[in-house]
Tab-separated table of C-alpha atoms in Angstrom:
chain	number	residue	atom	x	y	z
T	1	LYS	CA	11.570	69.449	68.174
T	2	LYS	CA	13.035	68.447	65.115
T	3	PHE	CA	12.481	64.999	64.010
T	4	LYS	CA	15.064	62.967	61.861
T	5	ARG	CA	13.032	60.678	59.458
T	6	VAL	CA	14.067	57.006	60.094
T	7	GLU	CA	14.826	55.278	56.643
T	8	ASN	CA	14.379	51.629	56.234
T	9	ASN	CA	16.789	49.267	54.552
T	10	ASP	CA	14.965	49.120	51.358
T	11	THR	CA	14.771	52.991	50.954
T	12	LEU	CA	18.670	52.984	51.466
T	13	ILE	CA	19.214	50.231	48.975
T	14	ILE	CA	17.021	52.135	46.328
T	15	LYS	CA	18.871	55.254	47.213
T	16	GLU	CA	22.254	53.299	46.591
T	17	ILE	CA	21.138	51.908	43.376
T	18	ASN	CA	19.889	55.459	42.022
T	19	SER	CA	23.348	56.915	42.984
T	20	LEU	CA	25.166	54.175	41.004
T	21	LEU	CA	22.908	54.538	37.958
T	22	ASN	CA	23.316	58.158	37.989
T	23	LYS	CA	27.167	57.836	38.160
T	24	LEU	CA	27.335	54.893	35.566
T	25	THR	CA	30.015	55.737	32.768
T	26	TYR	CA	32.044	53.749	30.488
T	27	GLU	CA	34.971	54.102	32.579
T	28	ASN	CA	33.372	52.939	35.930
T	29	LYS	CA	30.855	50.666	34.434
T	30	ASP	CA	32.395	47.084	35.655
T	31	ASP	CA	32.663	48.503	39.332
T	32	ASN	CA	29.247	50.073	39.224
T	33	ILE	CA	27.278	47.290	37.701
T	34	LYS	CA	28.946	44.855	40.117
T	35	GLN	CA	27.860	46.994	42.971
T	36	VAL	CA	24.220	47.084	41.785
T	37	ILE	CA	24.117	43.449	41.286
T	38	ASN	CA	25.478	42.689	44.837
T	39	ILE	CA	22.628	44.629	46.451
T	40	LEU	CA	19.906	44.130	44.168
T	41	GLU	CA	17.182	42.027	45.643
T	42	LYS	CA	14.015	40.495	43.890
T	43	GLN	CA	11.619	43.150	45.204
T	44	PHE	CA	13.485	46.055	43.497
T	45	LEU	CA	13.290	44.391	39.929
T	46	THR	CA	10.377	46.528	38.742
T	47	TYR	CA	11.690	49.621	40.083
T	48	ILE	CA	15.180	49.265	38.719
T	49	ILE	CA	14.091	47.975	35.274
T	50	GLU	CA	11.659	50.945	34.924
T	51	ASN	CA	14.338	53.226	35.879
T	52	ILE	CA	16.976	51.715	33.398
T	53	ILE	CA	14.287	52.033	30.419
T	54	GLN	CA	13.331	55.685	31.408
T	55	LYS	CA	17.065	56.404	31.279
T	56	SER	CA	17.380	54.903	27.879
T	57	LEU	CA	14.788	56.998	26.523
T	58	LEU	CA	16.444	60.054	27.412
T	59	HIS	CA	20.224	59.151	27.295
T	60	HIS	CA	20.885	57.388	24.172
T	61	ILE	CA	24.552	57.365	24.296
T	62	TYR	CA	24.465	55.360	27.478
T	63	ILE	CA	22.322	52.476	26.201
T	64	PRO	CA	25.055	50.028	25.876
T	65	LEU	CA	25.743	50.470	29.446
T	66	TYR	CA	22.103	50.051	30.441
T	67	VAL	CA	21.978	46.897	28.091
T	68	ASP	CA	25.154	45.496	29.882
T	69	LEU	CA	23.420	46.091	33.299
T	70	LEU	CA	20.180	44.288	32.111
T	71	ASP	CA	22.245	41.447	30.952
T	72	ASN	CA	23.910	41.064	34.360
T	73	ILE	CA	20.622	41.197	36.074
T	74	LYS	CA	19.315	38.499	33.904
T	75	SER	CA	22.253	36.355	34.899
T	76	LYS	CA	20.833	36.733	38.719
T	77	PHE	CA	17.134	36.869	38.163
T	78	ASP	CA	14.580	35.555	35.665
T	79	ILE	CA	13.305	38.902	34.288
T	80	ASN	CA	12.159	37.900	30.746
T	81	ASN	CA	8.366	38.555	31.538
T	82	LEU	CA	8.921	41.579	33.548
T	83	LEU	CA	11.204	43.220	31.145
T	84	ASN	CA	8.558	42.489	28.279
T	85	LYS	CA	5.770	43.804	30.342
T	86	ILE	CA	7.657	47.118	31.139
T	87	LEU	CA	8.801	47.646	27.598
T	88	GLU	CA	5.338	47.132	26.161
T	89	ASN	CA	3.793	49.515	28.924
T	90	THR	CA	6.575	52.185	27.797
T	91	TYR	CA	5.779	51.728	24.184
T	92	GLN	CA	1.964	52.253	24.862
T	93	SER	CA	2.421	55.255	27.163
T	94	LEU	CA	4.454	56.973	24.226
T	95	VAL	CA	1.835	56.340	21.781
T	96	ASN	CA	-0.978	57.287	24.091
T	97	GLU	CA	0.654	59.899	26.071
T	98	ASN	CA	-1.516	62.796	24.550
T	99	ASN	CA	-5.103	62.075	25.143
T	100	ASN	CA	-6.163	64.836	22.823
T	101	SER	CA	-4.205	63.549	19.834
T	102	ASN	CA	-6.467	62.161	17.055
T	103	SER	CA	-3.945	59.696	15.780
T	104	TYR	CA	-0.752	57.972	16.370
T	105	ASP	CA	0.894	59.849	13.650
T	106	ASN	CA	-0.034	63.149	15.123
T	107	LEU	CA	1.567	62.138	18.271
T	108	ILE	CA	4.725	60.873	16.842
T	109	LEU	CA	5.210	64.413	15.069
T	110	LYS	CA	6.127	65.641	18.563
T	111	ASN	CA	9.954	65.717	18.723
T	112	ASP	CA	10.124	64.768	22.454
T	113	ASN	CA	8.023	61.647	21.854
T	114	LEU	CA	10.094	60.922	18.622
T	115	ASP	CA	13.284	61.107	20.553
T	116	LYS	CA	11.937	58.787	23.347
T	117	LEU	CA	10.626	56.325	20.649
T	118	CYS	CA	14.154	56.276	19.026
T	119	GLY	CA	15.821	55.523	22.575
T	120	LEU	CA	13.197	52.646	22.934
T	121	GLY	CA	13.983	51.403	19.563
T	122	ILE	CA	17.758	51.355	19.989
T	123	LEU	CA	17.460	49.682	23.498
T	124	ILE	CA	15.078	46.927	22.169
T	125	SER	CA	17.198	46.101	19.228
T	126	SER	CA	20.200	45.843	21.389
T	127	LEU	CA	18.322	43.747	24.124
T	128	GLU	CA	17.209	41.435	21.257
T	129	LYS	CA	20.691	39.764	21.017
T	130	ASN	CA	20.501	38.261	24.482
T	131	HIS	CA	16.820	38.616	25.592
T	132	ASN	CA	13.479	37.274	24.377
T	133	ILE	CA	11.929	40.592	23.610
T	134	LYS	CA	8.259	40.542	22.355
T	135	ASN	CA	8.037	44.548	21.490
T	136	ASN	CA	10.633	44.207	18.715
T	137	SER	CA	12.654	46.749	16.921
T	138	TYR	CA	10.909	45.803	13.638
T	139	LYS	CA	7.613	47.213	14.995
T	140	ILE	CA	9.183	50.353	15.980
T	141	VAL	CA	11.002	51.032	12.638
T	142	SER	CA	7.715	50.253	10.892
T	143	ASP	CA	6.141	53.043	13.147
T	144	LEU	CA	8.795	55.495	12.168
T	145	LEU	CA	8.340	54.995	8.428
T	146	THR	CA	4.706	55.166	8.361
T	147	ASN	CA	2.608	58.289	7.669
T	148	ILE	CA	5.604	60.434	6.668
T	149	ASP	CA	4.663	64.250	6.549
T	150	TYR	CA	6.605	65.480	3.598
T	151	ASN	CA	5.858	69.153	4.668
T	152	ASP	CA	8.008	68.582	7.829
T	153	GLN	CA	11.554	67.893	6.595
T	154	ASP	CA	13.093	68.273	9.956
T	155	ASN	CA	10.878	65.614	11.261
T	156	ILE	CA	11.654	63.217	8.407
T	157	TYR	CA	15.333	63.744	8.964
T	158	LYS	CA	14.966	62.805	12.720
T	159	ARG	CA	12.976	59.622	11.923
T	160	ILE	CA	15.576	58.603	9.275
T	161	LEU	CA	18.410	59.182	11.888
T	162	CYS	CA	16.509	57.203	14.433
T	163	VAL	CA	16.019	54.318	11.890
T	164	TYR	CA	19.727	54.620	11.143
T	165	ASN	CA	20.749	54.196	14.760
T	166	ILE	CA	18.375	51.283	15.290
T	167	ILE	CA	19.656	49.568	12.180
T	168	LYS	CA	23.227	49.989	13.182
T	169	VAL	CA	22.427	47.736	16.027
T	170	ASN	CA	20.310	45.205	14.267
T	171	LEU	CA	21.544	45.268	10.800
T	172	GLY	CA	18.990	42.523	9.695
T	173	LEU	CA	16.440	45.208	9.561
T	174	ARG	CA	17.873	47.147	6.620
T	175	ASP	CA	16.658	44.469	4.006
T	176	ASN	CA	13.068	44.424	5.493
T	177	PHE	CA	12.747	48.237	4.959
T	178	TYR	CA	14.574	48.626	1.763
T	179	ASP	CA	11.522	49.369	-0.389
T	180	GLU	CA	10.069	51.757	2.332
T	181	LEU	CA	13.319	53.657	2.533
T	182	ASN	CA	13.800	53.856	-1.283
T	183	ASP	CA	10.157	55.340	-1.567
T	184	ILE	CA	11.064	58.003	1.007
T	185	LYS	CA	14.345	58.685	-0.917
T	186	SER	CA	12.482	59.102	-4.261
T	187	ASN	CA	10.114	61.863	-2.962
T	188	ASN	CA	10.905	65.557	-2.638
T	189	ILE	CA	13.048	65.528	0.242
T	190	SER	CA	16.345	67.446	1.161
T	191	SER	CA	19.659	66.100	0.270
T	192	LYS	CA	20.608	65.611	3.908
T	193	ILE	CA	17.670	63.090	4.270
T	194	LYS	CA	18.876	61.367	0.916
T	195	PHE	CA	22.285	61.106	2.137
T	196	LYS	CA	21.291	59.657	5.671
T	197	ILE	CA	19.083	57.071	3.855
T	198	MET	CA	22.049	56.175	1.673
T	199	ASP	CA	24.092	55.780	4.806
T	200	ILE	CA	21.659	53.191	6.015
T	201	PHE	CA	22.073	51.402	2.821
T	202	ASP	CA	25.915	51.490	3.282
T	203	ILE	CA	25.761	50.223	6.931
């Protein structure tokens, strides 16, 4: 005999939310976000916020959409403590992902983690405008500009590009890191990196 699994209402709602998130674009954002908010219930908050943050780590271009969705969720639920907890857990998982790594700067040299940290920094700097975020963008930019390995020019460029994208969202960070960026610029680095640092100064 063939048995058809009976799905409860919570499972169906989670599937519907996932479907709406996966289809979220700049063209349909108003309608999709409205649908998510209409079916969202308190017991799904942890799941959906974790899902949004994970998507932000991988799909940087859609971060403004995810921020818009979180802003709308905030208008319906008090998510401040939960959001901060999940952001901190996400940050810690990135810096502690490889238990065999001897230090944080060894881990950040891994491109995959660097891309994810960049996404987290852009997300946090965007959220800081309307949310009380404890794991702030200043902390992540500081991480990115610490322990630069001048033997890995490609990694330096990726770090600087990440800093550029974060500072574009939070321009107030630029003056805080002017000296650090100038120090990097004065070292033996490629013209491409120097021009990107100058782009940061010119934002």
